[in-house]
Short mmCIF file of C-alpha atoms in Angstrom, two decimals:
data_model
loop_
_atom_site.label_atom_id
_atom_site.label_comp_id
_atom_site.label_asym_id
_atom_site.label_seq_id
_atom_site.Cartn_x
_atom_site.Cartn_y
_atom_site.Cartn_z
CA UNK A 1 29.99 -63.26 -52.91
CA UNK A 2 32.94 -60.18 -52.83
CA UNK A 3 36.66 -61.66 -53.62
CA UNK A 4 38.84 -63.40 -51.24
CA UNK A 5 40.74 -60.22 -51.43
CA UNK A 6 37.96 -57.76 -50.31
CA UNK A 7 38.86 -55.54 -47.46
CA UNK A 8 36.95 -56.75 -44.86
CA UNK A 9 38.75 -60.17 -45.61
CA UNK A 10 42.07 -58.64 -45.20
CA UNK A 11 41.50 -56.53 -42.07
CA UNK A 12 40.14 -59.08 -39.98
CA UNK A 13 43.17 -61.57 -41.83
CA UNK A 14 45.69 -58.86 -40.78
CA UNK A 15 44.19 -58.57 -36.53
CA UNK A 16 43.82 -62.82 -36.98
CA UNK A 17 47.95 -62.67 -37.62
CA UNK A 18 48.52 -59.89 -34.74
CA UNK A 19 46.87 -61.59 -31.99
CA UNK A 20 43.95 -58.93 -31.97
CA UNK A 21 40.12 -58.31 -31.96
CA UNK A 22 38.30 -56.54 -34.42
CA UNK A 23 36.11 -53.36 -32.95
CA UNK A 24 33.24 -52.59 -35.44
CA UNK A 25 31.80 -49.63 -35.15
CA UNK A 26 28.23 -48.30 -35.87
CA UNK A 27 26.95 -44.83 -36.28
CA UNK A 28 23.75 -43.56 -38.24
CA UNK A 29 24.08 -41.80 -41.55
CA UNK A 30 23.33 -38.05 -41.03
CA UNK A 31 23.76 -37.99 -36.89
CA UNK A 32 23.78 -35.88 -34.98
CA UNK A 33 23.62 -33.99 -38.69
CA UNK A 34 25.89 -34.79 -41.48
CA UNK A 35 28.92 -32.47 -40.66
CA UNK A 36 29.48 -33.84 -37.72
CA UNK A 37 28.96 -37.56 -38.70
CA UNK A 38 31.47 -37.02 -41.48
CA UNK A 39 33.77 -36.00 -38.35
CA UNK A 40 32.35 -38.68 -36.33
CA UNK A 41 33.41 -41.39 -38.86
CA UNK A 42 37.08 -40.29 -39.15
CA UNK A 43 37.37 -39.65 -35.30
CA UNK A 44 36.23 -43.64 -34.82
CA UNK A 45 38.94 -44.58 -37.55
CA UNK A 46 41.53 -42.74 -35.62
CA UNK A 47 40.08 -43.85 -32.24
CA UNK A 48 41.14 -47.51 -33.00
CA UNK A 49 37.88 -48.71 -34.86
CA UNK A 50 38.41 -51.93 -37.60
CA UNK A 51 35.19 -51.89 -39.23
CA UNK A 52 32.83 -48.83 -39.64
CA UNK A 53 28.99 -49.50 -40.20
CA UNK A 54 27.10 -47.01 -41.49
CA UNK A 55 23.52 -47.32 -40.93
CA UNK A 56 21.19 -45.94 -43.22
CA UNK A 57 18.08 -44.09 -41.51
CA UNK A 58 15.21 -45.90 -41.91
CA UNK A 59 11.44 -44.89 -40.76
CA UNK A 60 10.23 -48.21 -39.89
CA UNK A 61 12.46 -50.05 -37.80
CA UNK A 62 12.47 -53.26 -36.94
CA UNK A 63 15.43 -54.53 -34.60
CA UNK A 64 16.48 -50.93 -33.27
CA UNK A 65 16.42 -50.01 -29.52
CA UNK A 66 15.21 -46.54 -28.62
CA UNK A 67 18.33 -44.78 -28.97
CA UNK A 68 19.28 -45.65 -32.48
CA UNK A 69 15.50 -44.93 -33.60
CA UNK A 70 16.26 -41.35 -32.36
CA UNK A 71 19.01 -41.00 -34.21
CA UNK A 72 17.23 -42.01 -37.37
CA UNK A 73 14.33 -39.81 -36.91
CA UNK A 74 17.23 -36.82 -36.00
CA UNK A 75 19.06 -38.53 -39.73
CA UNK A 76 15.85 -38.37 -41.75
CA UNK A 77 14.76 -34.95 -40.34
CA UNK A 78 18.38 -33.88 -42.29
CA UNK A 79 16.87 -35.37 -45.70
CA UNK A 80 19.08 -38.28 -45.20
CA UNK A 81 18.62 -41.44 -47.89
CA UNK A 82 20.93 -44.08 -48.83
CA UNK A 83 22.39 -42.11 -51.95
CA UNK A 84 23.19 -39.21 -49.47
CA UNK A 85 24.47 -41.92 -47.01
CA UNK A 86 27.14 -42.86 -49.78
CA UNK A 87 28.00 -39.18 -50.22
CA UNK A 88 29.01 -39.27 -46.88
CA UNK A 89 30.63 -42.41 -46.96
CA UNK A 90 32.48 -41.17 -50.42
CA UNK A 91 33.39 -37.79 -48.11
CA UNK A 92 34.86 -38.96 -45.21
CA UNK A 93 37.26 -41.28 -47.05
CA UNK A 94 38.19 -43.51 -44.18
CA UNK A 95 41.09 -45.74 -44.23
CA UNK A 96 38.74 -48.39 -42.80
CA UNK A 97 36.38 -51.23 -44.24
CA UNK A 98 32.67 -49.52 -44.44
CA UNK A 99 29.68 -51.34 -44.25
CA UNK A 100 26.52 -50.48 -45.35
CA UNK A 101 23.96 -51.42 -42.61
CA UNK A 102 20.19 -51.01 -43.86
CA UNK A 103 16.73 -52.21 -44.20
CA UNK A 104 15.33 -53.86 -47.55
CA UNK A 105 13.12 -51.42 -49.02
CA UNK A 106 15.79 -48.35 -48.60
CA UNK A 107 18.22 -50.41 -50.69
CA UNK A 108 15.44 -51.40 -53.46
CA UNK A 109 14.28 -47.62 -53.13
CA UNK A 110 18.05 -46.54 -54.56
CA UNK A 111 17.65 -48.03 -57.76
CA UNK A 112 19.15 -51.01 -59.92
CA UNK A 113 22.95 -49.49 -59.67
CA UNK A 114 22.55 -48.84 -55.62
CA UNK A 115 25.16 -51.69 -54.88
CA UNK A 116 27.47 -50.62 -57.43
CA UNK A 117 27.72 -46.91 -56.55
CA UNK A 118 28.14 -48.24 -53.06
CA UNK A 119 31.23 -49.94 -54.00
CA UNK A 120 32.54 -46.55 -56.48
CA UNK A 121 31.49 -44.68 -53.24
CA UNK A 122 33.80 -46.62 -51.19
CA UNK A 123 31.89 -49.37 -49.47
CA UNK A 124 33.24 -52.65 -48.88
CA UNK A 125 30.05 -54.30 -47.09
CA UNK A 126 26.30 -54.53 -47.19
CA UNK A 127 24.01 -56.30 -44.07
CA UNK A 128 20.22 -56.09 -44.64
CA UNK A 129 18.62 -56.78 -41.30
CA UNK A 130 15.21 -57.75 -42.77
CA UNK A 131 16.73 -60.31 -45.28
CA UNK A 132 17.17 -63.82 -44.04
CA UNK A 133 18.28 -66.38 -46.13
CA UNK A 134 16.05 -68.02 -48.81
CA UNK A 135 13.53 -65.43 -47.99
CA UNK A 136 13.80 -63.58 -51.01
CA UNK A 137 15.19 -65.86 -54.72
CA UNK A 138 15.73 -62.39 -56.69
CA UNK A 139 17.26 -60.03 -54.26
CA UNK A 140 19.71 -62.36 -52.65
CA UNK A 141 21.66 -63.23 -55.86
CA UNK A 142 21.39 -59.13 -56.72
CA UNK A 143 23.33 -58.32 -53.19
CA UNK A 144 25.89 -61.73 -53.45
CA UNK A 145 26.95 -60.62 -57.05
CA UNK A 146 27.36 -57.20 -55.78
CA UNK A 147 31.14 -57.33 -55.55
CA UNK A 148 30.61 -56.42 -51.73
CA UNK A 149 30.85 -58.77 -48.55
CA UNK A 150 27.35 -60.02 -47.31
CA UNK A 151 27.39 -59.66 -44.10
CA UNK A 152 24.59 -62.14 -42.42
CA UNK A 153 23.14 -61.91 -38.86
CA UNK A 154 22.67 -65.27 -36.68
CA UNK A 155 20.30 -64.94 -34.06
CA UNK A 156 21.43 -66.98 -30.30
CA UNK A 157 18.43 -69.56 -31.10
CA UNK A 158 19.18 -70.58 -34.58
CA UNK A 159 19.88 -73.84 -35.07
CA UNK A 160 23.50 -75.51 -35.76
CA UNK A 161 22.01 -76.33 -39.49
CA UNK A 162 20.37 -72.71 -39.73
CA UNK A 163 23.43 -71.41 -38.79
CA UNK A 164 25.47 -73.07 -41.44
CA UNK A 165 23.11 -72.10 -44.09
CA UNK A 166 23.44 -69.12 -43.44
CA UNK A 167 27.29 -69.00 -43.12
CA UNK A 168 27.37 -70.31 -46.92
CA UNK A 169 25.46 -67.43 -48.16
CA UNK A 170 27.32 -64.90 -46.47
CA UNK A 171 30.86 -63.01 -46.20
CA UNK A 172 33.50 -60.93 -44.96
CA UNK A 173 31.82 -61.90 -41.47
CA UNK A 174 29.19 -62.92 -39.46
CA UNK A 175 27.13 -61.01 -36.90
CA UNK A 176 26.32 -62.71 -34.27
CA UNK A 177 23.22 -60.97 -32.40
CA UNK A 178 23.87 -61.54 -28.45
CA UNK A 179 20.61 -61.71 -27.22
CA UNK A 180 16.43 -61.62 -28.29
CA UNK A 181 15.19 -57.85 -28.34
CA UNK A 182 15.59 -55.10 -30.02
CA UNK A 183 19.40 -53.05 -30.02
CA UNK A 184 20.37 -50.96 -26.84
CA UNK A 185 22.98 -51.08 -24.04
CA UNK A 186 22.69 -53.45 -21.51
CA UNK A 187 24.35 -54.02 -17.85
CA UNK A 188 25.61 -57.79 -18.64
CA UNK A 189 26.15 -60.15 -21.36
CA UNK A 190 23.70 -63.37 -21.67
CA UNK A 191 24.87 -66.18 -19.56
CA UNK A 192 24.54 -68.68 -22.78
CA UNK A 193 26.92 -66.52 -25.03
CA UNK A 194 29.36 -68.60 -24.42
CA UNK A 195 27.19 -72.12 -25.97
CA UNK A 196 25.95 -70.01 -28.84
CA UNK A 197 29.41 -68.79 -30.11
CA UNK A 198 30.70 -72.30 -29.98
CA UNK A 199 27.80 -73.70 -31.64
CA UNK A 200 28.48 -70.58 -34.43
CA UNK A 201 32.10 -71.59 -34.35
CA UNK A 202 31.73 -75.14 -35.20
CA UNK A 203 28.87 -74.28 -38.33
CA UNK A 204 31.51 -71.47 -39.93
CA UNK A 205 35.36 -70.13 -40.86
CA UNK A 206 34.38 -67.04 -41.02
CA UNK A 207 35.14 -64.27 -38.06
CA UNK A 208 32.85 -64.21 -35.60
CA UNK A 209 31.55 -60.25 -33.80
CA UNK A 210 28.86 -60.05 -31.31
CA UNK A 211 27.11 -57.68 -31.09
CA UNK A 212 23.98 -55.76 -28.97
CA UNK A 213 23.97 -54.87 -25.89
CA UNK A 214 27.58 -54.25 -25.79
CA UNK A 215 28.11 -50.88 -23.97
CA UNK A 216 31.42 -51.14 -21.82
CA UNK A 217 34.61 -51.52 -22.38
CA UNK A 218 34.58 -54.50 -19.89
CA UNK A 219 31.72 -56.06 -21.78
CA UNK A 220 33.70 -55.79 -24.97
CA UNK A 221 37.06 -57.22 -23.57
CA UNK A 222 34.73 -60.09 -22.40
CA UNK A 223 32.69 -60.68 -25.53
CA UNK A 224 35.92 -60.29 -27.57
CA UNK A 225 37.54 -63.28 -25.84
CA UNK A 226 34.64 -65.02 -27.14
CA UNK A 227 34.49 -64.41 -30.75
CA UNK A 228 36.94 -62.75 -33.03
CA UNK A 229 35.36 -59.09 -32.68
CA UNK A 230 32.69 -57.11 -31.05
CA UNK A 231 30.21 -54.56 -32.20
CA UNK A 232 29.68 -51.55 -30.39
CA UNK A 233 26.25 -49.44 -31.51
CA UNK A 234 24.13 -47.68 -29.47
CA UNK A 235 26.86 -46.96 -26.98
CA UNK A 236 28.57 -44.75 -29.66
CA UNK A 237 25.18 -43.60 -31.17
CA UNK A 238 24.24 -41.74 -27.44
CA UNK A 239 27.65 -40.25 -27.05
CA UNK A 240 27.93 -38.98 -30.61
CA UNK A 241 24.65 -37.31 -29.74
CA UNK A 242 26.25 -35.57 -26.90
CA UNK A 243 29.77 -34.46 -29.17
CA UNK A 244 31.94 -36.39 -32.25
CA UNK A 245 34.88 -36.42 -29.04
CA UNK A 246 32.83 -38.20 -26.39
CA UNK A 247 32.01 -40.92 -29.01
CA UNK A 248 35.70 -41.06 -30.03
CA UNK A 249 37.20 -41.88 -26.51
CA UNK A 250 34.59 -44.56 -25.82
CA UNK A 251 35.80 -46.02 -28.85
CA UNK A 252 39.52 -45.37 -27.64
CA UNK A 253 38.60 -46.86 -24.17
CA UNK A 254 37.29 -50.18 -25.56
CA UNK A 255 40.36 -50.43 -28.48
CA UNK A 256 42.60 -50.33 -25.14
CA UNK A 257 40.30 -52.73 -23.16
CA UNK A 258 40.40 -54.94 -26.63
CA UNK A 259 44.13 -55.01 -26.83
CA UNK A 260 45.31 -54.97 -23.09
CA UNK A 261 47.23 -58.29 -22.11
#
């Protein structure tokens, strides 16, 4: 598990202290191409976002909705691969916490030293969707030694033991997954959100972000009351597709909607 002192620990310590929510970001490596992600990843810093993920294009995906599959088709149709994802990452030189947000086999795929030239390349992070805990003896212990935060997702019908479990193994924070179903923007939040975050709350210490389905700036002043952060995905994805500024005032619009009394 990363240090007490990793980024991620000390951004959401710092919003904790100012009374704030944290507002973590996703985009997909190489979209709309990687120019104009590079752009796209500095416009969300300056837009107001805590937490940058950076998902690596994948070809087989499991949990995404339609419109982050595009992207990654759009991503891999650029050449991109997690080593080019961290030459990205290592270019845009954002002022904010990265993490790397990826499949298994794309992490394997980038070789023994992928975690550490994550962390030269400036990552502070790693979430592997397809990796639950205790599923897999030799990669687990490879990713907690890492030196980065291991991120872990809880799904809204894990158990209160699952849930703790899987708050041991993981850090910087936990993602808590809204809803059943793939990724995507939605018109409302699930009416038990409320039971599953204080079920989460009383199995963990660590900061708490929902996320999927979260489209509005209304839905993520609501969720944000909730937890201790939200994260926004697809919602950027579509507008980035559309221009790097479109993508950067929904992100401005939910940082005011975040921090308005």
């Amino acid at each position: 598990m990363a240090p007490a002192t990793s980024r991620l620990t000390a951004r959401f310590a710092a919003l904790r202290a100012e009374g704030r929510k944290a507002l973590v970001c996703y985009v997909t490596a190489g979209h709309p191409n990687p120019e104009r992600c590079i752009a796209l990843m500095r416009g969300l810093a300056a837009a107001g976002a805590d937490v940058i993920e950076v998902g690596v294009p994948f070809s087989d995906p499991l949990a995404d909705g339609p419109v982050i599959q595009r992207s990654s088709q759009v991503a891999l149709e650029h050449g991109m691969t997690l080593l080019r994802t961290l030459d990205l990452v290592r270019e845009a030189a954002v002022s904010v916490p990265i993490v790397l947000f990826s499949y298994l086999n794309p992490v394997i795929a980038a070789g023994a030293d992928a975690l550490q030239r994550a962390r030269d390349a400036g990552v502070d992070g790693v979430l592997v969707t397809d990796l639950p805990v205790g599923a897999d003896p030799v990669r687990e212990p490879w990713l907690g030694a890492s030196g980065l935060d291991f991120v872990r997702l809880v799904a809204p019908t894990t158990p209160l033991p699952r849930m703790e479990e899987i708050s041991r193994h993981g850090g910087g924070f936990v993602y808590l997954i809204s809803r059943l179903g793939v990724t995507g923007e939605r018109a409302a939040l699930p009416d038990d959100l409320p039971a599953t975050v204080a079920r989460l709350r009383a199995a963990t210490s660590l900061p708490l972000c929902i996320g999927f389905g979260i489209s509005t700036p209304g839905q993520a002043r609501v969720a944000a009351q909730l937890g201790d952060g939200v994260v926004v995905g697809s919602a950027i994805v579509r507008a980035a597709g559309t221009s790097v500024d479109d993508a950067c005032a929904l992100v401005a619009a939910m940082r005011a909607a975040l921090d308005a009394p």
